[in-house]
CSV table of C-alpha atoms in Angstrom, one decimal:
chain,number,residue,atom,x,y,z
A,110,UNK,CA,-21.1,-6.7,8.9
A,111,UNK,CA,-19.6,-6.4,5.7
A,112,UNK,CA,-17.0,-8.5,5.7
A,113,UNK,CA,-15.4,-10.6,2.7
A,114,UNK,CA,-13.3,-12.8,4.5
A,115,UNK,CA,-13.9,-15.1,7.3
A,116,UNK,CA,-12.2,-17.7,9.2
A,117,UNK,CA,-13.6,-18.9,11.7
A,118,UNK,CA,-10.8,-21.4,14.3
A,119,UNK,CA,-9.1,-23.1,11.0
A,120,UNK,CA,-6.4,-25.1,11.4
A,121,UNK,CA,-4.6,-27.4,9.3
A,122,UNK,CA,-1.9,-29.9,9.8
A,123,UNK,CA,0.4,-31.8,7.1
A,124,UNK,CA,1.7,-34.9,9.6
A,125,UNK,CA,2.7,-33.8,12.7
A,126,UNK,CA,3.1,-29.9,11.6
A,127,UNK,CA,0.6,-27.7,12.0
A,128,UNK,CA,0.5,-25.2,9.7
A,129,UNK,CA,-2.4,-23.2,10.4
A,130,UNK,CA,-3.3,-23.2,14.3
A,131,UNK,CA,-6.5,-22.0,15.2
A,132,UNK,CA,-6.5,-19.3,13.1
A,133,UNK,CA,-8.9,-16.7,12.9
A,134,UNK,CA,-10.0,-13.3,11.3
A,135,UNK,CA,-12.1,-11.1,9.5
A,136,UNK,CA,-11.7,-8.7,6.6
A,137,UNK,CA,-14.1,-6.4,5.2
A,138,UNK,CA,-14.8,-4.7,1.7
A,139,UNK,CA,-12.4,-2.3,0.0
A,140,UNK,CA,-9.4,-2.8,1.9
A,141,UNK,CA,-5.9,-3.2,1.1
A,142,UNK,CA,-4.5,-6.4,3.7
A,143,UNK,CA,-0.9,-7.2,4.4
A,144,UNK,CA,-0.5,-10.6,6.0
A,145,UNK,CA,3.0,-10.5,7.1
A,146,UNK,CA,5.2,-13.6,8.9
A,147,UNK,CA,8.5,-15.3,8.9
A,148,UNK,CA,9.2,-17.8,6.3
A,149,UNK,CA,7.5,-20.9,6.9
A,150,UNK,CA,4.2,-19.0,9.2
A,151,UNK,CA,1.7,-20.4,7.5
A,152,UNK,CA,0.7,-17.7,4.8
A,153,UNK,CA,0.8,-19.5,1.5
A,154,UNK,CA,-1.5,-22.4,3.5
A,155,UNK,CA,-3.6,-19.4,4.5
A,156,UNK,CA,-4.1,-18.2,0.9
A,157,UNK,CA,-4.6,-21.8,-0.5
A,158,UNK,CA,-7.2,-22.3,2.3
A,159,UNK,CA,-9.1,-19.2,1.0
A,160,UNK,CA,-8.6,-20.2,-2.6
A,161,UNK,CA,-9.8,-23.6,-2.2
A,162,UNK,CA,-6.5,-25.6,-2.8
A,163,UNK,CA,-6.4,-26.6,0.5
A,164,UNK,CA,-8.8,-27.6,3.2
A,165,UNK,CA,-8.8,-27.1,6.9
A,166,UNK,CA,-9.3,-29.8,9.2
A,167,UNK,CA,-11.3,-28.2,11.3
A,168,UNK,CA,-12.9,-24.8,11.8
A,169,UNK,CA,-14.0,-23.0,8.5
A,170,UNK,CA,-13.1,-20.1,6.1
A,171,UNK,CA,-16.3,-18.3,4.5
A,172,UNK,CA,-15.7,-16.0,1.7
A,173,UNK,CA,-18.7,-13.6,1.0
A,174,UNK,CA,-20.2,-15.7,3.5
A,175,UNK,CA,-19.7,-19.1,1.5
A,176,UNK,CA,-16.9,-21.9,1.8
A,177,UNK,CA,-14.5,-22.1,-1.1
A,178,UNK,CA,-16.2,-23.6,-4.0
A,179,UNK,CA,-16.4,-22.7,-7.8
A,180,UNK,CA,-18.8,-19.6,-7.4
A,181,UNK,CA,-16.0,-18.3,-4.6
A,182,UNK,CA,-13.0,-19.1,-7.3
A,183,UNK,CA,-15.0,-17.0,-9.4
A,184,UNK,CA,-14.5,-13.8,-7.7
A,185,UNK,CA,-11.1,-14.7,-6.5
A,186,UNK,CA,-7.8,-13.5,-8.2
A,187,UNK,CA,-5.1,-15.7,-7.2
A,188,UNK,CA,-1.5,-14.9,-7.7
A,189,UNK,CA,0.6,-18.5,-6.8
A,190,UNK,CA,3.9,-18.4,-4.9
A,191,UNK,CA,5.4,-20.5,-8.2
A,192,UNK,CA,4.9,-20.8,-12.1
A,193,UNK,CA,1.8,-22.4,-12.9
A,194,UNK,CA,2.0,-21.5,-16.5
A,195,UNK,CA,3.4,-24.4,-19.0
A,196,UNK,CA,6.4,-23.4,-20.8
A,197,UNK,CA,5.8,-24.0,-24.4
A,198,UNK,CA,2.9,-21.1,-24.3
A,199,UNK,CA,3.5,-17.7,-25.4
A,200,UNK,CA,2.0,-15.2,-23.5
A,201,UNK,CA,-0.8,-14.7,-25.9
A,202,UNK,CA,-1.5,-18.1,-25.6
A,203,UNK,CA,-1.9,-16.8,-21.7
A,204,UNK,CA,-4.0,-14.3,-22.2
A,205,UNK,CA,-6.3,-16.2,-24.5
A,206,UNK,CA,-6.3,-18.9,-21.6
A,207,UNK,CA,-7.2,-16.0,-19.1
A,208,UNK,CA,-9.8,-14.6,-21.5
A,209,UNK,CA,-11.6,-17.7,-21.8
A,210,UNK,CA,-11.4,-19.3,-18.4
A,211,UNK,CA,-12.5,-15.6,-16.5
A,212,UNK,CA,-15.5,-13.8,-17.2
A,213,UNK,CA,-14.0,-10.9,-15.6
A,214,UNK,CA,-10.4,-10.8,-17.2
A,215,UNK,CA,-9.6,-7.2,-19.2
A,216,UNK,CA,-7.5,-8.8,-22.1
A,217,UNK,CA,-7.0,-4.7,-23.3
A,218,UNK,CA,-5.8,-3.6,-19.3
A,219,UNK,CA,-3.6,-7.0,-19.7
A,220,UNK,CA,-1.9,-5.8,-23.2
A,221,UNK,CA,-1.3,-2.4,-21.7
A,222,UNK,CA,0.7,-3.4,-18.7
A,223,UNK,CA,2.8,-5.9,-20.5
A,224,UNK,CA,4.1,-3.2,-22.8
A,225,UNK,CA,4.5,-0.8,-20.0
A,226,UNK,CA,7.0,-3.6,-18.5
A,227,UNK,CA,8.3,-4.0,-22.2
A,228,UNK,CA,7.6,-8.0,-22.4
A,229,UNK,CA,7.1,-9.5,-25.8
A,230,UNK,CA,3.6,-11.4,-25.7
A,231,UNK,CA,5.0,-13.8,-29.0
A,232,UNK,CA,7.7,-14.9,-26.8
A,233,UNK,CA,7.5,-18.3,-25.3
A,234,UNK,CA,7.2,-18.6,-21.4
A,235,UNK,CA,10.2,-20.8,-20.9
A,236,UNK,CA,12.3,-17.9,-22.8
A,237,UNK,CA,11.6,-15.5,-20.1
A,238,UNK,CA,13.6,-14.9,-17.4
A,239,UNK,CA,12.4,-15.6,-13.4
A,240,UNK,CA,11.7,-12.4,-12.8
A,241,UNK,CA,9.9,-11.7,-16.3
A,242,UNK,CA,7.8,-14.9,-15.7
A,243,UNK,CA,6.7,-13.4,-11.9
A,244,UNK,CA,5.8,-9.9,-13.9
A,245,UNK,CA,3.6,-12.0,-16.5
A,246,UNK,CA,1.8,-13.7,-14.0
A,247,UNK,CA,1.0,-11.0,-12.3
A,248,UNK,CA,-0.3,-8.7,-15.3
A,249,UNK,CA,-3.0,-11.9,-15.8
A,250,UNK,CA,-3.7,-11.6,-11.8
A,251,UNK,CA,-4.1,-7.9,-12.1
A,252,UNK,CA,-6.2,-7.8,-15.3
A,253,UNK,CA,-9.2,-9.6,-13.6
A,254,UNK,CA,-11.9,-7.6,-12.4
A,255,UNK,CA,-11.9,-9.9,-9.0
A,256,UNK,CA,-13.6,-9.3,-5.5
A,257,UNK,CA,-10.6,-10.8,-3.7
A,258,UNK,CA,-7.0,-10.3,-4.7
A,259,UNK,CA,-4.8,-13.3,-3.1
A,260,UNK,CA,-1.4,-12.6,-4.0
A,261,UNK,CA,1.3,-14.6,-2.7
A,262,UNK,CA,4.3,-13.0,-2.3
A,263,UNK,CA,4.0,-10.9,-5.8
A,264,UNK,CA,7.3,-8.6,-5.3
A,265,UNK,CA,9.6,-11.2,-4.2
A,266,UNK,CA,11.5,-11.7,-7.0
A,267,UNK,CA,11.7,-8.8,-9.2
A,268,UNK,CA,13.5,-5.7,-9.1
A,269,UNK,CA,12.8,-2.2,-7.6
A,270,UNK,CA,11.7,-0.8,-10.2
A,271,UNK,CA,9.8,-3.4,-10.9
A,272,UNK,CA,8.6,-3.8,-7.7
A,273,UNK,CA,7.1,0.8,-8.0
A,274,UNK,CA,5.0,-0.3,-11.0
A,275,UNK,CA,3.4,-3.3,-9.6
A,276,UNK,CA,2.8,-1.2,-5.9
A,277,UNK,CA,1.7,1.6,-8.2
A,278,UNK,CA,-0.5,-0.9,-10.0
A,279,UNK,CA,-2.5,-2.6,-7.0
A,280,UNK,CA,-3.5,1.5,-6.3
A,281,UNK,CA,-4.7,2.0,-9.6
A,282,UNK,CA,-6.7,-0.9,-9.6
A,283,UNK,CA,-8.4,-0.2,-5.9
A,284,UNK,CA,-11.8,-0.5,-6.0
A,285,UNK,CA,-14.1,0.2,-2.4
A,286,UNK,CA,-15.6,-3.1,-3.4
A,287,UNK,CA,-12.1,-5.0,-3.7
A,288,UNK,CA,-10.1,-6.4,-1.1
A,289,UNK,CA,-6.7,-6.8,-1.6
A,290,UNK,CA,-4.4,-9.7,0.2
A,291,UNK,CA,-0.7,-9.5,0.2
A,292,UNK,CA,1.0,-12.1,1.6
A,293,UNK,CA,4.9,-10.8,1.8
A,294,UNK,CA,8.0,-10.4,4.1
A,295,UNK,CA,9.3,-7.5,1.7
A,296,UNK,CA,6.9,-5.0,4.5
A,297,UNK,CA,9.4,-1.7,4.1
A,298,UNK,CA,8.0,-1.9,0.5
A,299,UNK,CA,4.2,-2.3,0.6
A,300,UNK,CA,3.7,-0.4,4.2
A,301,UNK,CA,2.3,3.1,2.7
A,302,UNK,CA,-0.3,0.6,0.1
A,303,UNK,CA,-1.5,-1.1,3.4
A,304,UNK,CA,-4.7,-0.3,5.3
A,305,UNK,CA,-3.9,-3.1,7.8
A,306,UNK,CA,-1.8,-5.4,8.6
A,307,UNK,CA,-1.9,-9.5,10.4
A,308,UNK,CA,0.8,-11.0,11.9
A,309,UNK,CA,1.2,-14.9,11.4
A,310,UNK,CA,3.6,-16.9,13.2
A,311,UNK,CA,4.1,-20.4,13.4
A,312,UNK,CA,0.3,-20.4,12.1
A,313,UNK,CA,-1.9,-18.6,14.9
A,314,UNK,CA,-2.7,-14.9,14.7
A,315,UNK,CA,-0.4,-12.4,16.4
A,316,UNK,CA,-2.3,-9.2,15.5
A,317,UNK,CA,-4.4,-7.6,13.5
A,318,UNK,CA,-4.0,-3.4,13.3
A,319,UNK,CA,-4.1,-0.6,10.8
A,320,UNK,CA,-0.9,0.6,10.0
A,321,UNK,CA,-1.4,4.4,11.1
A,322,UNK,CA,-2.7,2.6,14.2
A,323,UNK,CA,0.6,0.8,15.4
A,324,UNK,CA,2.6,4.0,14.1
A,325,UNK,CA,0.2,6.3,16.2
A,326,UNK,CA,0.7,4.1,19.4
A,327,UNK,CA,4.2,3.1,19.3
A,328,UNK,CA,5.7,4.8,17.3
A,329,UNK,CA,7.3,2.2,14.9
A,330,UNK,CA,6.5,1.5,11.2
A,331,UNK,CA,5.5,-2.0,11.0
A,332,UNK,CA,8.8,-3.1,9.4
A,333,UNK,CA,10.4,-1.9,12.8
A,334,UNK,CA,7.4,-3.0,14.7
A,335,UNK,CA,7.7,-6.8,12.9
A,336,UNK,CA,11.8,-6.8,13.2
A,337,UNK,CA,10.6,-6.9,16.8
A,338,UNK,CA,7.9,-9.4,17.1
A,339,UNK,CA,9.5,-11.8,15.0
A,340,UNK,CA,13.9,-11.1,17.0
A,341,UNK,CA,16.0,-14.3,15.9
B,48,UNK,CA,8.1,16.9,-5.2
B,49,UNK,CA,9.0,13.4,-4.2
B,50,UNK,CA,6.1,12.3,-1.1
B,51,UNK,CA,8.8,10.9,1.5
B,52,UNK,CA,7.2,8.8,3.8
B,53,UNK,CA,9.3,8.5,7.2
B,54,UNK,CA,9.0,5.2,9.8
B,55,UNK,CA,7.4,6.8,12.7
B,56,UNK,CA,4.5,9.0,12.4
B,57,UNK,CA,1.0,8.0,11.0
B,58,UNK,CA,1.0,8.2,7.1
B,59,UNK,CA,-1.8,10.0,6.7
B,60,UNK,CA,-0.4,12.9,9.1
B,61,UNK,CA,2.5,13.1,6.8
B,62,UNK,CA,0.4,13.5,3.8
B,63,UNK,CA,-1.6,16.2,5.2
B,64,UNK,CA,1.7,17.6,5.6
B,65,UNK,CA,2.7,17.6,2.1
B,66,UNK,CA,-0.5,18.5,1.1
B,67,UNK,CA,-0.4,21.7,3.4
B,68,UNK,CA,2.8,22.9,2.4
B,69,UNK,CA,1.5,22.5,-1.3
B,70,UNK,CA,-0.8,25.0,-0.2
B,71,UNK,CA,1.1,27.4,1.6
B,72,UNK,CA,4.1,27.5,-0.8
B,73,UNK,CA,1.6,28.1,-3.6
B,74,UNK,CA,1.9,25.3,-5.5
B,75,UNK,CA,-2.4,24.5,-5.1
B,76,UNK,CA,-3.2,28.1,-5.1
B,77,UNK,CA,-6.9,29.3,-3.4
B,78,UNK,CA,-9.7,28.1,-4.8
B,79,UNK,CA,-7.7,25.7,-7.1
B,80,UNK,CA,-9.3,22.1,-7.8
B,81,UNK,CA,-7.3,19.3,-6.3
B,82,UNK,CA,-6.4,16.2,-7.8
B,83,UNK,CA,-9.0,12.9,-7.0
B,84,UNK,CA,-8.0,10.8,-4.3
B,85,UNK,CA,-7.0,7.8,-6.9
B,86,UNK,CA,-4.5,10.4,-8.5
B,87,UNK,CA,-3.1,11.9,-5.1
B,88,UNK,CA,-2.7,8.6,-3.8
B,89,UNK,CA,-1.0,7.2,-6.7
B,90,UNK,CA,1.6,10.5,-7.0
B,91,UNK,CA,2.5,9.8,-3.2
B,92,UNK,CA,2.7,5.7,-3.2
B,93,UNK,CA,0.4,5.4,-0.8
B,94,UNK,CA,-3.2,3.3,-0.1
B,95,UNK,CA,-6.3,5.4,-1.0
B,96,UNK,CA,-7.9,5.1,2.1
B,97,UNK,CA,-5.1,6.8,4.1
B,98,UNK,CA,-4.8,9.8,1.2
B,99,UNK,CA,-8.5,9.8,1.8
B,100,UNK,CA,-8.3,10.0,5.3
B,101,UNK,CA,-5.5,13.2,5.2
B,102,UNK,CA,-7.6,14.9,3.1
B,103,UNK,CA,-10.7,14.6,5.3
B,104,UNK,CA,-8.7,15.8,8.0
B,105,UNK,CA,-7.7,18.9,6.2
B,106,UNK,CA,-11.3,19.4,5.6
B,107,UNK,CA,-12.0,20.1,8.9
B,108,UNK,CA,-9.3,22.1,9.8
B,109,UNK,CA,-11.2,24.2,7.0
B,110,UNK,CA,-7.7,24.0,4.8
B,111,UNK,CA,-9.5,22.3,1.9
B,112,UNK,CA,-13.3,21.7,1.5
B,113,UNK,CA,-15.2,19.5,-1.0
B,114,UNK,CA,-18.3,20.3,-3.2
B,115,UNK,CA,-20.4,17.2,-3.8
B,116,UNK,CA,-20.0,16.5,-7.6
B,117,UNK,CA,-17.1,18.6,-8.6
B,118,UNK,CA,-14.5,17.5,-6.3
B,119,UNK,CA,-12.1,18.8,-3.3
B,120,UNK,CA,-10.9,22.5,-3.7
B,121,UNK,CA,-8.1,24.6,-1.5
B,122,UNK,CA,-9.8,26.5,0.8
B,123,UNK,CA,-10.3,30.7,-0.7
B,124,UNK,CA,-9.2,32.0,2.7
B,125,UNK,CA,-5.9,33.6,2.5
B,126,UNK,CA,-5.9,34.7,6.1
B,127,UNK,CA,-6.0,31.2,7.2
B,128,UNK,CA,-3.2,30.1,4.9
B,129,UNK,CA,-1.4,32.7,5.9
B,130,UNK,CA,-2.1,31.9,9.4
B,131,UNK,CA,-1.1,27.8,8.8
B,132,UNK,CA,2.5,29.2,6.9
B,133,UNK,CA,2.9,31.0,10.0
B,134,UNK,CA,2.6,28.2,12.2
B,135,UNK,CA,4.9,25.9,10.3
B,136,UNK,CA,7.5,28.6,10.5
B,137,UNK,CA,7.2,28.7,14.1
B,138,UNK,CA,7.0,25.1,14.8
B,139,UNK,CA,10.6,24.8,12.7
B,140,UNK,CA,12.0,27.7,14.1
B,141,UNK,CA,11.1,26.3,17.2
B,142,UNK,CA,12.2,22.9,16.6
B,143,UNK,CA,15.7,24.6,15.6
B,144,UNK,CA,16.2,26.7,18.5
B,145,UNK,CA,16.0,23.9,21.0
B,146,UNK,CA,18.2,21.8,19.1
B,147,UNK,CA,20.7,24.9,18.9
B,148,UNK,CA,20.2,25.3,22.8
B,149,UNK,CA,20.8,21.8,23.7
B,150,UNK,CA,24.3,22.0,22.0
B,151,UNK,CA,24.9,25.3,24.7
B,152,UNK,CA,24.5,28.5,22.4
B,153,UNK,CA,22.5,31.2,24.5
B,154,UNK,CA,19.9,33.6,22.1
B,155,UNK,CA,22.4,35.9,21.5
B,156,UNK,CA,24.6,33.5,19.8
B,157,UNK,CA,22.0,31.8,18.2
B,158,UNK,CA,21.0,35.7,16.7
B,159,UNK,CA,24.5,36.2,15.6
B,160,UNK,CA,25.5,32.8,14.2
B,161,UNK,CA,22.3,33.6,11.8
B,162,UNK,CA,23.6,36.8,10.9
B,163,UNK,CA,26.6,35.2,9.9
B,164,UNK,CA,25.2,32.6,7.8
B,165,UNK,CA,23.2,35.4,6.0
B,166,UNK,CA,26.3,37.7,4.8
B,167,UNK,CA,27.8,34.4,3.9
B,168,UNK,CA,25.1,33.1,1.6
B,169,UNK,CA,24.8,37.2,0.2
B,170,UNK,CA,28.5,37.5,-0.2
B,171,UNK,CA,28.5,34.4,-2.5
């Protein structure tokens, strides 16, 4: 099949918690993936497993087929949960960082969506506001021309406005050959930019379904449907 | 016109939805080019795939059909628009008649309540 992502039975454990439990799934080409849990699920050691931050003890995650590795980083677009940026650097210095690390970063797409979200690129990262900083990062994110988008929690902290132009740009930039990751508990706001959604709790799989496909046969968005699975 | 997408019914039903009664009302007239996919699904918020999706639908419901380099069009039978605007109005009529019955009002009251309403809104 075509599938860009694989894992294959991963599970990791930091002491005595185990973070990812047996965890398995595949995603093809040219979709658009929600991966949806409670705080503390396992998502962000998900994404680092794919990225290559993080390895699993023991099963495996394949992406295009091979194990994390530079040629894998290569293709992936990776939007952290936290700042990696150093503060004295202006976000030109950024986006000359970004043009010269990725082969595949749009420096021109970059300029564009900064000034559409109004943001100074003389000004000095530790000027910006939290929000601001979340926006810059993920402009860079955006602006490569990646095979796999993993973007950890992207809307979480900015506004709702904020939140339209950065939904409105992850459909501009679909691409059949793209996939698209979204690691969030914000669901009421990405739901209609979804092709399918996985549930992660406690780290093991709860489901995997297409969106239309759990409104078709219950009748619930997933934000209802996940206010359910996941009752305090 | 604002794409509102509700909880509980599959997206891509409620686009073809919008999409039809873009059609019916006029607003994509016969035979008029619609937009790409990419533009629809930006202007309703929604994932490509599913826009892509409603749109096939419609295809085969004969509403809208696609020509191979130059895009999708609205379909250049009137009769069968006519025909769809028809059945919406049923449906709602339909949909407001046994609402109107389940509170207790018989036909006839139904009838008259509407006349009512109508010298009301004329009178103003």
């Amino acid at each position: 099949m075509n599938e860009l992502i694989t894992i294959n039975q991963a599970t990791k454990k930091f002491g005595a918690i185990v973070a990812v439990d047996d965890f398995s799934v595949k995603i093809p080409k040219g979709v658009i993936v929600g991966l949806l849990g409670p705080n503390g699920s396992g998502k962000t050691t998900l994404i680092k497993i794919l990225n290559g931050l993080l390895t699993c003890d023991s099963g495996e995650a394949l992406i295009n087929g091979m194990p994390p590795s530079p040629e894998t980083k290569a293709i992936i677009s990776y939007l952290p949960d936290r700042n990696y940026f150093d503060d004295w650097m202006t976000v030109n210095d950024i986006l000359s960082l970004f043009e010269t690390f990725y082969e595949d970063f749009n420096r021109a797409k970059a300029e564009a969506m900064l000034e559409d979200l109004r943001i100074d690129p003389k000004q000095r990262f530790k000027h910006l506001s939290k929000g601001t900083k979340e926006k810059v990062q993920l402009v860079m994110v955006m602006s490569r021309n990646a095979q796999l988008y993993l973007l950890d929690e992207p809307i979480g902290g900015v506004d709702p406005a904020t939140r339209d132009y950065i939904i409105n740009t992850i459909i501009k930039n679909y691409n059949p050959d793209a996939t698209v990751l979204i690691s969030t508990h914000l669901i009421s706001d990405v739901e209609n930019v979804l092709d399918e959604v996985i549930f992660i709790q406690e780290g093991r799989m709860v489901l995997q379904s297409p969106v239309d496909e759990i409104r078709e046969k219950k009748g619930l968005s997933v934000d209802a449907l996940f206010r359910e699975v996941f009752k305090c | 016109m604002k794409w509102r997408i509700d909880s509980n019914s599959p997206i891509y039903r409620q686009l073809m939805e919008y999409i039809v009664i873009h059609i019916v009302s006029g607003r994509y007239v016969p035979g008029e080019r619609l937009p790409s996919v990419r533009d629809l699904a930006e202007i309703a918020a929604v994932n490509p795939n599913t826009m892509q999706k409603a749109l096939t639908e419609l295809e085969k419901e004969g509403l809208v059909y696609s020509q191979r380099t130059t895009g999708r069009f609205v379909t250049q039978d009137k009769e069968l628009i006519q025909k769809k605007k028809k059945n919406i109005a049923l449906h709602e009529i339909d949909t407001f008649l046994t609402k109107m019955e389940s509170m207790g009002f018989s036909r006839n009251e139904i009838r008259q309540l509407i006349r009512e309403a109508q010298e009301e809104t004329s009178s103003e």
